[in-house]
CSV table of N, CA and C in Angstrom, one decimal:
chain,number,residue,atom,x,y,z
I,1,UNK,N,-6.5,-73.1,-10.9
I,1,UNK,CA,-4.5,-73.4,-10.1
I,1,UNK,C,-3.9,-73.6,-9.0
I,2,UNK,N,-3.7,-74.8,-8.1
I,2,UNK,CA,-4.3,-74.9,-6.4
I,2,UNK,C,-2.7,-73.9,-6.3
I,3,UNK,N,-2.9,-72.7,-5.7
I,3,UNK,CA,-1.9,-71.9,-5.7
I,3,UNK,C,-0.8,-72.5,-4.3
I,4,UNK,N,-1.4,-73.9,-3.2
I,4,UNK,CA,-1.1,-73.9,-1.9
I,4,UNK,C,0.3,-75.1,-2.8
I,5,UNK,N,-0.6,-75.2,-3.7
I,5,UNK,CA,0.1,-76.9,-4.4
I,5,UNK,C,1.4,-76.2,-5.5
I,6,UNK,N,1.3,-75.4,-5.6
I,6,UNK,CA,2.6,-74.9,-7.0
I,6,UNK,C,4.0,-75.3,-6.6
I,7,UNK,N,4.9,-75.5,-7.5
I,7,UNK,CA,6.2,-75.7,-7.2
I,7,UNK,C,7.3,-74.8,-6.7
I,8,UNK,N,8.1,-75.0,-5.3
I,8,UNK,CA,8.5,-74.0,-4.8
I,8,UNK,C,9.7,-73.0,-5.8
I,9,UNK,N,9.6,-71.9,-5.6
I,9,UNK,CA,10.1,-70.7,-6.3
I,9,UNK,C,9.2,-70.3,-7.8
I,10,UNK,N,8.5,-71.6,-7.4
I,10,UNK,CA,7.1,-70.2,-8.9
I,10,UNK,C,6.7,-69.5,-8.6
I,11,UNK,N,6.7,-67.8,-9.0
I,11,UNK,CA,6.2,-67.0,-8.4
I,11,UNK,C,4.3,-66.5,-9.5
I,12,UNK,N,3.1,-66.0,-9.1
I,12,UNK,CA,2.9,-65.4,-9.9
I,12,UNK,C,3.3,-64.1,-9.7
I,13,UNK,N,2.7,-63.0,-11.2
I,13,UNK,CA,2.8,-62.0,-11.0
I,13,UNK,C,1.5,-61.2,-10.9
I,14,UNK,N,1.9,-60.4,-10.2
I,14,UNK,CA,0.4,-59.3,-9.1
I,14,UNK,C,0.5,-57.4,-10.2
I,15,UNK,N,-0.5,-57.4,-10.7
I,15,UNK,CA,0.0,-56.0,-11.4
I,15,UNK,C,-1.4,-55.4,-10.8
I,16,UNK,N,-1.1,-54.2,-10.7
I,16,UNK,CA,-2.1,-53.0,-10.0
I,16,UNK,C,-1.8,-51.7,-11.1
I,17,UNK,N,-3.3,-51.4,-10.6
I,17,UNK,CA,-2.9,-49.8,-11.9
I,17,UNK,C,-2.4,-48.7,-11.1
I,18,UNK,N,-2.4,-47.6,-11.6
I,18,UNK,CA,-2.1,-46.3,-10.9
I,18,UNK,C,-2.5,-45.9,-9.9
I,19,UNK,N,-3.8,-46.2,-9.3
I,19,UNK,CA,-4.5,-46.5,-8.2
I,19,UNK,C,-4.2,-47.5,-7.3
I,20,UNK,N,-3.3,-47.9,-7.5
I,20,UNK,CA,-2.9,-49.4,-6.0
I,20,UNK,C,-4.0,-50.1,-6.5
I,21,UNK,N,-4.8,-50.4,-7.3
I,21,UNK,CA,-6.2,-51.4,-7.2
I,21,UNK,C,-5.6,-52.9,-8.2
I,22,UNK,N,-5.6,-53.8,-7.2
I,22,UNK,CA,-4.8,-54.8,-8.0
I,22,UNK,C,-5.7,-55.7,-9.5
I,23,UNK,N,-5.4,-55.6,-10.5
I,23,UNK,CA,-5.5,-56.0,-12.1
I,23,UNK,C,-5.1,-57.4,-12.7
I,24,UNK,N,-5.6,-57.7,-13.5
I,24,UNK,CA,-4.7,-58.4,-14.0
I,24,UNK,C,-5.8,-60.1,-14.1
I,25,UNK,N,-5.0,-60.9,-14.7
I,25,UNK,CA,-5.3,-62.2,-14.6
I,25,UNK,C,-5.0,-62.8,-13.4
I,26,UNK,N,-4.5,-62.8,-12.7
I,26,UNK,CA,-4.0,-63.0,-11.1
I,26,UNK,C,-4.6,-62.0,-10.0
I,27,UNK,N,-5.6,-61.6,-10.7
I,27,UNK,CA,-6.1,-60.8,-9.6
I,27,UNK,C,-7.2,-61.9,-8.6
I,28,UNK,N,-8.1,-62.2,-9.6
I,28,UNK,CA,-9.2,-62.9,-9.0
I,28,UNK,C,-8.7,-64.1,-7.8
I,29,UNK,N,-7.5,-65.0,-8.0
I,29,UNK,CA,-6.8,-65.8,-7.9
I,29,UNK,C,-5.8,-65.3,-6.6
I,30,UNK,N,-5.9,-64.1,-6.1
I,30,UNK,CA,-5.2,-63.9,-4.8
I,30,UNK,C,-5.8,-63.5,-4.3
I,31,UNK,N,-7.4,-63.1,-4.9
I,31,UNK,CA,-8.2,-62.7,-3.8
I,31,UNK,C,-9.0,-63.4,-3.2
I,32,UNK,N,-9.0,-64.7,-3.8
I,32,UNK,CA,-9.2,-66.2,-3.2
I,32,UNK,C,-8.2,-66.8,-2.1
I,33,UNK,N,-7.1,-66.7,-3.0
I,33,UNK,CA,-5.5,-67.2,-1.9
I,33,UNK,C,-6.1,-66.4,-0.5
I,34,UNK,N,-6.1,-65.0,-0.8
I,34,UNK,CA,-6.2,-64.2,0.5
I,34,UNK,C,-8.0,-64.3,1.7
I,35,UNK,N,-8.8,-64.4,0.9
I,35,UNK,CA,-9.9,-65.3,1.5
I,35,UNK,C,-9.5,-66.6,2.5
I,36,UNK,N,-8.9,-67.7,1.7
I,36,UNK,CA,-8.6,-68.6,2.1
I,36,UNK,C,-7.6,-68.9,3.5
I,37,UNK,N,-6.7,-67.8,3.0
I,37,UNK,CA,-6.0,-67.9,4.6
I,37,UNK,C,-6.8,-66.9,5.7
I,38,UNK,N,-7.1,-66.1,5.3
I,38,UNK,CA,-8.6,-65.5,6.8
I,38,UNK,C,-9.1,-66.2,7.4
I,39,UNK,N,-9.7,-67.6,6.7
I,39,UNK,CA,-10.8,-68.4,7.3
I,39,UNK,C,-9.5,-69.5,7.8
I,40,UNK,N,-8.8,-69.3,8.1
I,40,UNK,CA,-7.4,-70.3,8.1
I,40,UNK,C,-7.1,-69.6,9.8
I,41,UNK,N,-7.5,-70.4,11.0
I,41,UNK,CA,-7.6,-70.5,12.0
I,41,UNK,C,-6.1,-70.1,13.2
I,42,UNK,N,-5.1,-71.1,12.4
I,42,UNK,CA,-4.1,-71.5,12.8
I,42,UNK,C,-2.9,-69.7,12.2
I,43,UNK,N,-3.6,-69.3,11.4
I,43,UNK,CA,-3.0,-68.0,11.2
I,43,UNK,C,-3.7,-66.8,11.8
I,44,UNK,N,-5.1,-66.6,12.1
I,44,UNK,CA,-5.9,-65.5,12.4
I,44,UNK,C,-6.6,-65.9,13.5
I,45,UNK,N,-6.5,-66.2,14.7
I,45,UNK,CA,-7.4,-66.5,15.4
I,45,UNK,C,-8.8,-65.6,15.7
I,46,UNK,N,-9.7,-66.4,15.0
I,46,UNK,CA,-11.4,-66.2,15.6
I,46,UNK,C,-11.4,-65.5,17.0
I,47,UNK,N,-11.1,-66.0,17.6
I,47,UNK,CA,-10.9,-65.2,19.2
I,47,UNK,C,-10.4,-64.1,19.3
I,48,UNK,N,-9.7,-63.0,18.3
I,48,UNK,CA,-9.3,-62.0,18.8
I,48,UNK,C,-10.2,-61.4,18.6
I,49,UNK,N,-10.7,-60.2,20.1
I,49,UNK,CA,-11.2,-58.6,19.5
I,49,UNK,C,-11.3,-57.9,18.3
I,50,UNK,N,-10.2,-57.8,17.7
I,50,UNK,CA,-9.8,-57.0,16.8
I,50,UNK,C,-8.8,-57.6,16.4
I,51,UNK,N,-8.6,-56.6,15.0
I,51,UNK,CA,-7.6,-57.3,14.3
I,51,UNK,C,-6.4,-56.0,14.6
I,52,UNK,N,-6.8,-55.0,14.8
I,52,UNK,CA,-5.5,-53.7,15.7
I,52,UNK,C,-4.7,-54.5,16.8
I,53,UNK,N,-5.4,-55.9,17.6
I,53,UNK,CA,-4.5,-56.0,18.3
I,53,UNK,C,-3.9,-57.8,17.8
I,54,UNK,N,-4.4,-57.6,16.5
I,54,UNK,CA,-3.0,-58.9,16.1
I,54,UNK,C,-2.0,-59.2,15.9
I,55,UNK,N,-1.2,-60.1,16.4
I,55,UNK,CA,0.5,-59.9,16.9
I,55,UNK,C,1.0,-60.1,15.6
I,56,UNK,N,2.6,-58.7,15.3
I,56,UNK,CA,2.9,-59.3,14.5
I,56,UNK,C,3.4,-60.5,13.9
I,57,UNK,N,3.6,-61.7,14.5
I,57,UNK,CA,3.6,-62.6,13.4
I,57,UNK,C,3.2,-63.4,13.3
I,58,UNK,N,1.8,-63.2,13.5
I,58,UNK,CA,1.0,-63.5,12.2
I,58,UNK,C,0.8,-63.2,10.4
I,59,UNK,N,0.8,-62.0,11.3
I,59,UNK,CA,0.5,-61.4,9.8
I,59,UNK,C,2.3,-60.7,9.5
I,60,UNK,N,3.5,-61.0,9.5
I,60,UNK,CA,4.7,-61.4,9.0
I,60,UNK,C,4.0,-63.1,8.5
I,61,UNK,N,4.0,-64.1,9.0
I,61,UNK,CA,3.6,-65.0,8.9
I,61,UNK,C,3.3,-65.1,7.4
I,62,UNK,N,1.8,-64.5,7.2
I,62,UNK,CA,1.4,-64.3,5.9
I,62,UNK,C,2.3,-63.7,4.8
I,63,UNK,N,2.7,-62.4,5.2
I,63,UNK,CA,3.1,-62.1,4.0
I,63,UNK,C,4.3,-62.7,3.4
I,64,UNK,N,5.1,-63.9,4.4
I,64,UNK,CA,5.9,-64.8,4.0
I,64,UNK,C,5.2,-65.8,3.0
I,65,UNK,N,4.2,-65.8,2.9
I,65,UNK,CA,3.2,-66.9,3.0
I,65,UNK,C,3.1,-66.8,1.5
I,66,UNK,N,2.3,-65.4,1.5
I,66,UNK,CA,2.2,-64.6,-0.2
I,66,UNK,C,3.6,-64.2,-0.9
I,67,UNK,N,4.3,-64.0,-0.2
I,67,UNK,CA,5.4,-63.3,-1.1
I,67,UNK,C,6.0,-65.0,-2.0
I,68,UNK,N,6.0,-66.1,-1.0
I,68,UNK,CA,6.8,-67.1,-1.1
I,68,UNK,C,5.4,-68.1,-2.8
I,69,UNK,N,4.3,-67.1,-3.1
I,69,UNK,CA,3.6,-67.7,-3.9
I,69,UNK,C,3.3,-66.6,-5.4
I,70,UNK,N,3.5,-65.8,-4.8
I,70,UNK,CA,3.5,-64.4,-5.4
I,70,UNK,C,4.3,-63.0,-5.9
I,71,UNK,N,4.7,-62.1,-6.6
I,71,UNK,CA,5.5,-61.6,-7.1
I,71,UNK,C,4.8,-60.4,-6.1
I,72,UNK,N,4.9,-60.3,-5.2
I,72,UNK,CA,4.7,-58.9,-4.0
I,72,UNK,C,5.7,-57.7,-3.9
I,73,UNK,N,5.7,-56.3,-4.4
I,73,UNK,CA,6.2,-55.6,-4.4
I,73,UNK,C,6.2,-54.8,-2.7
I,74,UNK,N,7.1,-54.4,-2.1
I,74,UNK,CA,6.9,-54.2,-0.5
I,74,UNK,C,5.8,-52.8,-0.1
I,75,UNK,N,6.0,-52.1,-1.9
I,75,UNK,CA,5.1,-50.9,-1.1
I,75,UNK,C,3.5,-51.5,-1.8
I,76,UNK,N,3.1,-52.3,-1.6
I,76,UNK,CA,2.6,-53.3,-1.3
I,76,UNK,C,1.7,-54.2,-0.8
I,77,UNK,N,2.3,-54.3,0.3
I,77,UNK,CA,2.3,-54.5,1.5
I,77,UNK,C,0.9,-54.9,1.8
I,78,UNK,N,0.6,-53.0,2.2
I,78,UNK,CA,-0.2,-52.8,3.2
I,78,UNK,C,-1.5,-53.4,2.2
I,79,UNK,N,-1.8,-53.0,0.8
I,79,UNK,CA,-3.2,-53.3,-0.2
I,79,UNK,C,-3.5,-55.0,1.0
I,80,UNK,N,-1.4,-55.7,1.1
I,80,UNK,CA,-2.5,-57.4,1.1
I,80,UNK,C,-2.4,-57.1,2.9
I,81,UNK,N,-2.7,-56.6,3.5
I,81,UNK,CA,-2.7,-56.3,4.7
I,81,UNK,C,-4.2,-56.0,4.8
I,82,UNK,N,-4.6,-55.1,4.0
I,82,UNK,CA,-6.4,-54.2,4.5
I,82,UNK,C,-7.0,-55.0,3.3
I,83,UNK,N,-6.5,-55.9,2.4
I,83,UNK,CA,-7.8,-56.5,2.0
I,83,UNK,C,-7.5,-57.8,3.3
I,84,UNK,N,-6.9,-58.0,3.4
I,84,UNK,CA,-6.4,-59.8,4.5
I,84,UNK,C,-7.5,-59.2,5.5
I,85,UNK,N,-7.2,-58.3,6.3
I,85,UNK,CA,-8.1,-57.5,7.2
I,85,UNK,C,-10.2,-57.3,7.4
I,86,UNK,N,-9.4,-57.0,6.4
I,86,UNK,CA,-11.2,-56.9,5.8
I,86,UNK,C,-12.3,-58.6,5.5
I,87,UNK,N,-11.4,-59.2,4.8
I,87,UNK,CA,-12.0,-61.4,4.7
I,87,UNK,C,-11.8,-61.4,6.5
I,88,UNK,N,-11.1,-61.4,6.7
I,88,UNK,CA,-11.2,-62.3,8.1
I,88,UNK,C,-12.3,-61.5,9.0
I,89,UNK,N,-12.3,-60.0,8.7
I,89,UNK,CA,-13.8,-59.1,9.6
I,89,UNK,C,-14.5,-60.4,9.1
I,90,UNK,N,-15.4,-59.9,7.7
I,90,UNK,CA,-16.2,-60.2,7.3
I,90,UNK,C,-16.0,-61.9,7.7
I,91,UNK,N,-15.4,-63.0,7.5
I,91,UNK,CA,-15.5,-64.6,8.0
I,91,UNK,C,-16.0,-64.5,9.6
I,92,UNK,N,-15.3,-63.8,10.5
I,92,UNK,CA,-15.7,-63.9,11.7
I,92,UNK,C,-17.5,-63.1,11.5
I,93,UNK,N,-17.9,-62.2,11.1
I,93,UNK,CA,-19.4,-61.8,11.0
I,93,UNK,C,-20.2,-62.6,10.2
I,94,UNK,N,-19.6,-63.9,9.7
I,94,UNK,CA,-20.0,-65.0,9.0
I,94,UNK,C,-20.5,-65.8,9.7
I,95,UNK,N,-19.7,-65.8,10.1
I,95,UNK,CA,-19.7,-67.1,11.6
I,95,UNK,C,-20.2,-66.5,12.6
I,96,UNK,N,-20.5,-65.5,13.0
I,96,UNK,CA,-21.5,-65.4,14.1
I,96,UNK,C,-22.7,-65.2,14.1
I,97,UNK,N,-23.0,-64.7,12.5
I,97,UNK,CA,-24.2,-64.8,12.3
I,97,UNK,C,-24.8,-66.3,11.6
I,98,UNK,N,-24.3,-66.9,11.1
I,98,UNK,CA,-24.4,-68.3,11.3
I,98,UNK,C,-24.7,-69.1,12.2
I,99,UNK,N,-24.1,-69.1,13.0
I,99,UNK,CA,-23.9,-69.9,15.2
I,99,UNK,C,-23.8,-69.0,15.6
I,100,UNK,N,-23.7,-68.2,16.3
I,100,UNK,CA,-23.7,-67.5,17.4
I,100,UNK,C,-25.4,-67.2,17.8
I,101,UNK,N,-25.7,-66.5,16.9
I,101,UNK,CA,-26.6,-66.5,16.5
I,101,UNK,C,-28.1,-66.9,16.7
I,102,UNK,N,-27.9,-68.4,15.9
I,102,UNK,CA,-28.3,-69.0,15.6
I,102,UNK,C,-29.1,-70.4,17.3
I,103,UNK,N,-27.8,-69.9,17.9
I,103,UNK,CA,-28.0,-70.7,19.1
I,103,UNK,C,-29.0,-69.9,19.7
I,104,UNK,N,-29.7,-68.8,20.0
I,104,UNK,CA,-30.7,-68.0,20.6
I,104,UNK,C,-31.6,-68.5,20.0
I,105,UNK,N,-32.0,-68.8,19.2
I,105,UNK,CA,-33.6,-69.3,18.1
I,105,UNK,C,-33.9,-70.3,19.1
I,106,UNK,N,-33.6,-71.4,19.6
I,106,UNK,CA,-33.3,-73.0,19.7
I,106,UNK,C,-34.6,-72.4,21.4
């Protein structure tokens, strides 16, 4: 299912276990959705040195986008932000490895 093309007002349910780990049928799709958001340079600039310096409005914009597609409880927002942070860092690392480091090999 293409999450971005879901009809307005339709939300997918997220399930968490007792240790606050994402489980259920929508877990993989949610992880992919966050991964696609982490690669979006309009939401998460890659020139930002450290996640801790990310502006609050970027985080709030992503929270609103996620809440427009998924049933995300306030108590699970920290999980989403932590997951998004890791995906953003991994994306930056992959870009640096694939493009920046290869410049010096020429």
